[in-house]
mmCIF file of C-alpha atoms in Angstrom:
data_model
loop_
_atom_site.group_PDB
_atom_site.id
_atom_site.type_symbol
_atom_site.label_atom_id
_atom_site.label_comp_id
_atom_site.label_asym_id
_atom_site.label_seq_id
_atom_site.Cartn_x
_atom_site.Cartn_y
_atom_site.Cartn_z
ATOM 1 C CA MET A 297 -14.419 -59.156 25.692
ATOM 2 C CA THR A 298 -18.217 -58.367 25.748
ATOM 3 C CA TYR A 299 -20.579 -56.393 27.239
ATOM 4 C CA CYS A 300 -24.916 -57.092 26.211
ATOM 5 C CA VAL A 301 -27.558 -55.480 28.495
ATOM 6 C CA GLY A 302 -31.338 -56.298 28.387
ATOM 7 C CA LEU A 303 -33.819 -54.226 30.423
ATOM 8 C CA LEU A 304 -36.579 -55.127 31.008
ATOM 9 C CA LEU A 305 -39.777 -52.481 31.174
ATOM 10 C CA ASP A 306 -43.871 -52.142 31.461
ATOM 11 C CA LYS A 307 -43.489 -50.662 28.754
ATOM 12 C CA GLY A 308 -41.118 -53.383 26.942
ATOM 13 C CA LEU A 309 -38.351 -54.591 26.237
ATOM 14 C CA VAL A 310 -34.143 -53.039 25.258
ATOM 15 C CA MET A 311 -31.453 -55.438 24.816
ATOM 16 C CA LEU A 312 -27.380 -53.885 23.199
ATOM 17 C CA GLY A 313 -24.524 -55.422 22.596
ATOM 18 C CA ASP A 314 -21.450 -54.365 21.110
ATOM 19 C CA THR A 315 -19.887 -56.579 18.656
ATOM 20 C CA ARG A 316 -16.036 -56.978 19.183
ATOM 21 C CA THR A 317 -14.454 -60.599 18.969
ATOM 22 C CA ASN A 318 -11.071 -61.780 20.335
ATOM 23 C CA ALA A 319 -10.180 -64.834 18.952
ATOM 24 C CA GLY A 320 -6.523 -64.572 19.384
ATOM 25 C CA PHE A 321 -3.872 -61.881 20.376
ATOM 26 C CA ASP A 322 -3.754 -60.293 16.036
ATOM 27 C CA ASN A 323 -7.224 -61.736 15.410
ATOM 28 C CA ILE A 324 -10.097 -58.870 16.880
ATOM 29 C CA SER A 325 -13.126 -58.562 14.580
ATOM 30 C CA CYS A 326 -16.780 -58.136 14.771
ATOM 31 C CA PHE A 327 -20.090 -60.645 14.848
ATOM 32 C CA SER A 328 -23.234 -59.670 16.229
ATOM 33 C CA LYS A 329 -24.101 -61.165 19.583
ATOM 34 C CA LEU A 330 -27.946 -60.002 18.753
ATOM 35 C CA GLN A 331 -30.190 -62.610 17.436
ATOM 36 C CA LYS A 332 -33.985 -62.542 16.803
ATOM 37 C CA PHE A 333 -36.771 -65.575 16.253
ATOM 38 C CA HIS A 334 -39.690 -63.768 15.380
ATOM 39 C CA VAL A 335 -43.205 -66.071 14.117
ATOM 40 C CA PRO A 336 -45.276 -62.646 13.321
ATOM 41 C CA GLY A 337 -48.642 -62.609 15.476
ATOM 42 C CA GLU A 338 -46.916 -65.299 17.639
ATOM 43 C CA ARG A 339 -43.759 -64.986 19.545
ATOM 44 C CA LEU A 340 -40.731 -63.071 19.225
ATOM 45 C CA MET A 341 -37.602 -64.174 21.512
ATOM 46 C CA ALA A 342 -34.373 -62.224 21.045
ATOM 47 C CA THR A 343 -30.895 -63.787 22.563
ATOM 48 C CA LEU A 344 -27.545 -61.448 23.431
ATOM 49 C CA THR A 345 -23.933 -63.219 23.651
ATOM 50 C CA ALA A 346 -21.409 -63.402 25.415
ATOM 51 C CA GLY A 347 -17.970 -65.778 26.153
ATOM 52 C CA ASN A 348 -16.890 -68.385 23.892
ATOM 53 C CA LEU A 349 -18.206 -67.777 20.276
ATOM 54 C CA ALA A 350 -18.216 -71.606 18.869
ATOM 55 C CA ILE A 351 -20.430 -72.725 22.148
ATOM 56 C CA SER A 352 -22.294 -69.559 21.927
ATOM 57 C CA GLN A 353 -22.660 -70.569 17.936
ATOM 58 C CA ALA A 354 -23.683 -74.396 18.878
ATOM 59 C CA VAL A 355 -25.940 -73.551 21.367
ATOM 60 C CA LEU A 356 -28.377 -71.196 18.915
ATOM 61 C CA ASN A 357 -28.015 -73.931 16.870
ATOM 62 C CA LEU A 358 -29.020 -76.833 18.624
ATOM 63 C CA VAL A 359 -32.690 -74.590 20.114
ATOM 64 C CA GLN A 360 -33.156 -73.653 16.387
ATOM 65 C CA ASP A 361 -32.269 -77.920 15.664
ATOM 66 C CA GLY A 362 -34.566 -79.072 18.267
ATOM 67 C CA LEU A 363 -33.763 -80.805 21.600
ATOM 68 C CA PRO A 364 -36.132 -83.241 23.506
ATOM 69 C CA ASP A 365 -38.803 -82.467 26.375
ATOM 70 C CA PRO A 366 -37.769 -84.162 29.208
ATOM 71 C CA GLU A 367 -40.613 -84.671 30.930
ATOM 72 C CA THR A 368 -42.583 -85.633 27.251
ATOM 73 C CA GLY A 369 -39.758 -87.095 24.398
ATOM 74 C CA ASN A 370 -41.713 -84.678 22.629
ATOM 75 C CA VAL A 371 -38.726 -82.521 20.399
ATOM 76 C CA GLU A 372 -39.213 -78.669 21.002
ATOM 77 C CA THR A 373 -37.509 -75.787 19.394
ATOM 78 C CA ILE A 374 -37.401 -72.340 20.101
ATOM 79 C CA TYR A 375 -39.552 -71.195 17.907
ATOM 80 C CA THR A 376 -42.402 -74.697 19.071
ATOM 81 C CA VAL A 377 -41.729 -73.849 23.359
ATOM 82 C CA PRO A 378 -45.012 -72.668 25.222
ATOM 83 C CA THR A 379 -43.608 -70.717 27.067
ATOM 84 C CA MET A 380 -40.774 -68.272 27.894
ATOM 85 C CA PHE A 381 -39.613 -70.153 30.779
ATOM 86 C CA ARG A 382 -39.822 -73.158 28.451
ATOM 87 C CA ALA A 383 -37.830 -71.442 25.948
ATOM 88 C CA ALA A 384 -35.093 -70.499 28.714
ATOM 89 C CA ALA A 385 -35.375 -74.465 30.146
ATOM 90 C CA LEU A 386 -34.118 -74.951 26.282
ATOM 91 C CA LEU A 387 -31.070 -72.844 26.265
ATOM 92 C CA SER A 388 -30.269 -74.366 29.645
ATOM 93 C CA GLU A 389 -30.322 -78.089 28.391
ATOM 94 C CA ALA A 390 -28.057 -76.995 24.900
ATOM 95 C CA VAL A 391 -25.412 -75.885 27.045
ATOM 96 C CA ARG A 392 -25.148 -78.741 28.627
ATOM 97 C CA LYS A 393 -25.178 -80.680 25.900
ATOM 98 C CA VAL A 394 -22.673 -78.858 23.796
ATOM 99 C CA HIS A 395 -20.414 -78.816 27.086
ATOM 100 C CA ARG A 396 -21.281 -83.059 27.833
ATOM 101 C CA THR A 397 -19.888 -82.936 23.507
ATOM 102 C CA HIS A 398 -17.195 -80.356 23.576
ATOM 103 C CA GLY A 399 -16.164 -80.033 27.158
ATOM 104 C CA GLU A 400 -13.920 -82.465 27.995
ATOM 105 C CA ALA A 401 -12.118 -81.823 24.849
ATOM 106 C CA MET A 402 -11.964 -78.230 25.422
ATOM 107 C CA LYS A 403 -10.242 -78.817 28.924
ATOM 108 C CA GLN A 404 -6.991 -81.148 26.909
ATOM 109 C CA GLN A 405 -6.319 -78.100 25.096
ATOM 110 C CA ASP A 406 -6.839 -75.488 28.008
ATOM 111 C CA VAL A 407 -9.573 -73.752 26.780
ATOM 112 C CA SER A 408 -12.474 -72.569 28.823
ATOM 113 C CA PHE A 409 -16.542 -73.382 28.684
ATOM 114 C CA ASP A 410 -17.428 -70.132 28.766
ATOM 115 C CA VAL A 411 -20.748 -68.726 27.422
ATOM 116 C CA SER A 412 -23.583 -66.640 28.558
ATOM 117 C CA ILE A 413 -26.804 -66.081 27.043
ATOM 118 C CA MET A 414 -29.350 -63.506 27.277
ATOM 119 C CA LEU A 415 -33.462 -64.198 26.663
ATOM 120 C CA GLY A 416 -36.343 -62.297 26.607
ATOM 121 C CA GLY A 417 -39.247 -61.849 24.732
ATOM 122 C CA GLN A 418 -42.718 -62.391 24.690
ATOM 123 C CA ILE A 419 -45.402 -65.412 23.575
ATOM 124 C CA ALA A 420 -48.759 -64.205 22.422
ATOM 125 C CA GLY A 421 -51.579 -63.797 25.615
ATOM 126 C CA ARG A 422 -48.195 -64.523 28.527
ATOM 127 C CA THR A 423 -45.710 -62.179 30.018
ATOM 128 C CA LEU A 424 -43.064 -60.439 28.958
ATOM 129 C CA ARG A 425 -39.500 -62.025 30.318
ATOM 130 C CA LEU A 426 -35.838 -61.874 30.361
ATOM 131 C CA PHE A 427 -33.261 -64.021 31.584
ATOM 132 C CA HIS A 428 -29.666 -64.995 32.138
ATOM 133 C CA ILE A 429 -28.450 -68.595 31.444
ATOM 134 C CA TYR A 430 -24.975 -69.599 32.833
ATOM 135 C CA ALA A 431 -22.874 -72.058 31.405
ATOM 136 C CA ALA A 432 -23.215 -74.179 34.478
ATOM 137 C CA GLY A 433 -26.911 -74.945 32.531
ATOM 138 C CA ASN A 434 -29.138 -72.940 35.087
ATOM 139 C CA PHE A 435 -31.144 -69.609 34.738
ATOM 140 C CA ILE A 436 -31.867 -66.563 36.908
ATOM 141 C CA GLU A 437 -34.680 -64.594 35.928
ATOM 142 C CA ALA A 438 -35.024 -60.651 35.792
ATOM 143 C CA THR A 439 -37.638 -58.969 38.336
ATOM 144 C CA ALA A 440 -39.572 -55.739 39.308
ATOM 145 C CA ASP A 441 -36.971 -55.639 41.910
ATOM 146 C CA THR A 442 -33.726 -55.912 39.497
ATOM 147 C CA PRO A 443 -35.478 -54.568 35.379
ATOM 148 C CA TYR A 444 -32.199 -55.121 33.272
ATOM 149 C CA LEU A 445 -29.524 -58.271 33.269
ATOM 150 C CA GLN A 446 -26.194 -57.563 31.917
ATOM 151 C CA ILE A 447 -23.690 -60.346 31.022
ATOM 152 C CA GLY A 448 -19.788 -59.653 29.427
ATOM 153 C CA GLU A 449 -17.680 -57.121 30.420
ATOM 154 C CA HIS A 450 -20.211 -55.319 32.692
ATOM 155 C CA LYS A 451 -18.939 -53.386 36.372
ATOM 156 C CA TYR A 452 -18.384 -49.908 34.520
ATOM 157 C CA GLY A 453 -21.756 -49.659 32.662
ATOM 158 C CA LYS A 454 -23.410 -51.035 35.858
ATOM 159 C CA PRO A 455 -23.967 -47.791 38.222
ATOM 160 C CA MET A 456 -25.917 -45.377 36.304
ATOM 161 C CA LEU A 457 -28.681 -48.556 35.942
ATOM 162 C CA ASP A 458 -28.686 -49.003 39.506
ATOM 163 C CA ARG A 459 -28.881 -45.170 39.874
ATOM 164 C CA ALA A 460 -32.004 -44.853 37.022
ATOM 165 C CA VAL A 461 -33.806 -47.950 35.686
ATOM 166 C CA THR A 462 -37.197 -48.940 37.592
ATOM 167 C CA ARG A 463 -39.618 -50.850 35.908
ATOM 168 C CA ASP A 464 -42.045 -47.867 35.030
ATOM 169 C CA THR A 465 -39.169 -46.610 33.148
ATOM 170 C CA SER A 466 -39.970 -45.578 29.458
ATOM 171 C CA LEU A 467 -38.647 -47.295 26.443
ATOM 172 C CA ILE A 468 -37.540 -43.997 25.130
ATOM 173 C CA GLU A 469 -35.964 -43.224 28.489
ATOM 174 C CA GLY A 470 -34.153 -47.028 28.376
ATOM 175 C CA VAL A 471 -32.598 -47.161 25.231
ATOM 176 C CA LYS A 472 -31.227 -44.213 26.153
ATOM 177 C CA LEU A 473 -29.645 -45.354 29.792
ATOM 178 C CA ALA A 474 -28.878 -48.552 27.713
ATOM 179 C CA LEU A 475 -26.539 -46.662 25.637
ATOM 180 C CA ILE A 476 -24.907 -44.030 28.449
ATOM 181 C CA SER A 477 -23.908 -48.048 29.833
ATOM 182 C CA MET A 478 -22.739 -48.939 26.826
ATOM 183 C CA ASP A 479 -20.685 -46.174 26.702
ATOM 184 C CA SER A 480 -18.950 -46.204 29.792
ATOM 185 C CA THR A 481 -17.686 -49.311 28.519
ATOM 186 C CA LEU A 482 -16.686 -48.723 25.605
ATOM 187 C CA ARG A 483 -14.513 -45.627 27.626
ATOM 188 C CA SER A 484 -13.459 -47.953 30.438
ATOM 189 C CA ASN A 485 -12.463 -51.269 28.313
ATOM 190 C CA LEU A 486 -10.715 -51.059 25.143
ATOM 191 C CA SER A 487 -12.299 -54.915 24.927
ATOM 192 C CA VAL A 488 -15.524 -53.850 24.008
ATOM 193 C CA GLY A 489 -15.740 -52.217 20.663
ATOM 194 C CA MET A 490 -17.907 -51.073 18.386
ATOM 195 C CA PRO A 491 -21.247 -50.918 16.073
ATOM 196 C CA LEU A 492 -23.393 -52.083 18.319
ATOM 197 C CA ASP A 493 -26.763 -53.762 17.968
ATOM 198 C CA LEU A 494 -29.659 -52.744 19.487
ATOM 199 C CA LEU A 495 -33.508 -54.200 19.828
ATOM 200 C CA VAL A 496 -36.922 -52.204 21.335
ATOM 201 C CA TYR A 497 -40.010 -54.539 21.604
ATOM 202 C CA GLN A 498 -42.805 -52.909 22.761
ATOM 203 C CA ASN A 499 -45.019 -54.761 25.049
ATOM 204 C CA ASP A 500 -48.099 -56.772 23.574
ATOM 205 C CA SER A 501 -47.593 -56.472 20.499
ATOM 206 C CA ILE A 502 -45.737 -59.274 19.157
ATOM 207 C CA ASP A 503 -44.673 -57.736 15.592
ATOM 208 C CA GLY A 504 -43.663 -54.651 17.411
ATOM 209 C CA VAL A 505 -39.840 -54.573 17.161
ATOM 210 C CA VAL A 506 -37.255 -52.544 15.848
ATOM 211 C CA GLU A 507 -33.286 -52.976 15.363
ATOM 212 C CA GLN A 508 -30.826 -51.251 14.889
ATOM 213 C CA ARG A 509 -27.226 -51.652 13.659
ATOM 214 C CA ILE A 510 -25.150 -47.915 15.633
ATOM 215 C CA ASN A 511 -22.033 -47.615 13.660
ATOM 216 C CA GLU A 512 -18.409 -45.600 14.474
ATOM 217 C CA GLY A 513 -19.327 -42.077 14.189
ATOM 218 C CA ASP A 514 -23.606 -42.277 14.616
ATOM 219 C CA LYS A 515 -24.665 -39.200 15.198
ATOM 220 C CA TYR A 516 -26.753 -39.435 17.646
ATOM 221 C CA PHE A 517 -24.394 -42.003 20.115
ATOM 222 C CA GLU A 518 -22.272 -39.180 18.986
ATOM 223 C CA MET A 519 -23.900 -36.350 20.619
ATOM 224 C CA MET A 520 -25.315 -38.299 23.644
ATOM 225 C CA ARG A 521 -22.194 -39.724 24.727
ATOM 226 C CA THR A 522 -20.999 -35.556 24.080
ATOM 227 C CA GLU A 523 -24.457 -34.930 26.543
ATOM 228 C CA TRP A 524 -23.736 -37.474 28.926
ATOM 229 C CA SER A 525 -19.481 -36.402 29.218
ATOM 230 C CA LYS A 526 -20.650 -32.445 30.049
ATOM 231 C CA GLY A 527 -23.343 -33.271 32.318
ATOM 232 C CA LEU A 528 -20.667 -35.422 34.618
ATOM 233 C CA THR A 529 -18.997 -32.616 34.128
ATOM 234 C CA GLU A 530 -21.315 -30.134 35.232
ATOM 235 C CA ALA A 531 -22.543 -31.830 37.866
ATOM 236 C CA HIS A 532 -19.522 -32.861 39.844
ATOM 237 C CA THR A 533 -18.317 -29.222 39.555
ATOM 238 C CA ARG A 534 -21.747 -27.703 41.412
ATOM 239 C CA ILE A 535 -21.081 -30.209 44.557
ATOM 240 C CA PRO A 536 -20.128 -28.026 47.389
ATOM 241 C CA PRO A 537 -16.455 -29.042 48.589
ATOM 242 C CA PRO A 538 -16.307 -30.776 52.197
ATOM 243 C CA ASP A 539 -16.275 -28.456 55.139
ATOM 244 C CA TRP A 540 -12.941 -30.186 56.049
ATOM 245 C CA LEU A 541 -11.126 -29.713 53.336
ATOM 246 C CA SER A 542 -9.616 -25.591 52.665
ATOM 247 C CA PRO A 543 -10.155 -24.357 49.513
#
């Protein structure tokens, strides 16, 4: 199982994913689900993936090797598409191509075609955008009303994002909220695991990107987990009891 979250903020982009993969009951290992596609001064894109690892690897290899544009026939890669929308469409076409190639064989082996991809980034001079590509090869985009997207085991980390994330949230606060969301998921689902991969991108900078691997025992992450737990305990104990309940 996986949990990945992306925050599309006025100040930039925050993307965070765990690294737990499960290839069988006795084979649990780590694999980075965050991949960056960067042309200095020209474009910065990143993906987070959930689902079948073989499918996501095939899709990401296809968008780097190139696929023909359905209108022009020209081969495009994630490094050459002119817009973020075309990048999302390219990933969608790659998902459909992998399904056409392997879907039937997977079905015969009783293996579901399970993949979700989050794509965020910016091409110089254009708008920072964030997309979620589904296994059917369609996609949605984060908006001002919904400035974050999640893939994988999303239910445990969603409540605090609903309450706290807005487009004018700062990048620093966005990082904290993403980490709190991840911590809630880690505590509630053992199939999501450390280490974590974090990408923080400053809007309109192209090269203003920070990547961080957060390992088990990381001092900041452990402090944050402790403070969040203390804060929750203090908050609920401050709430007065209902007047219909005897003390």
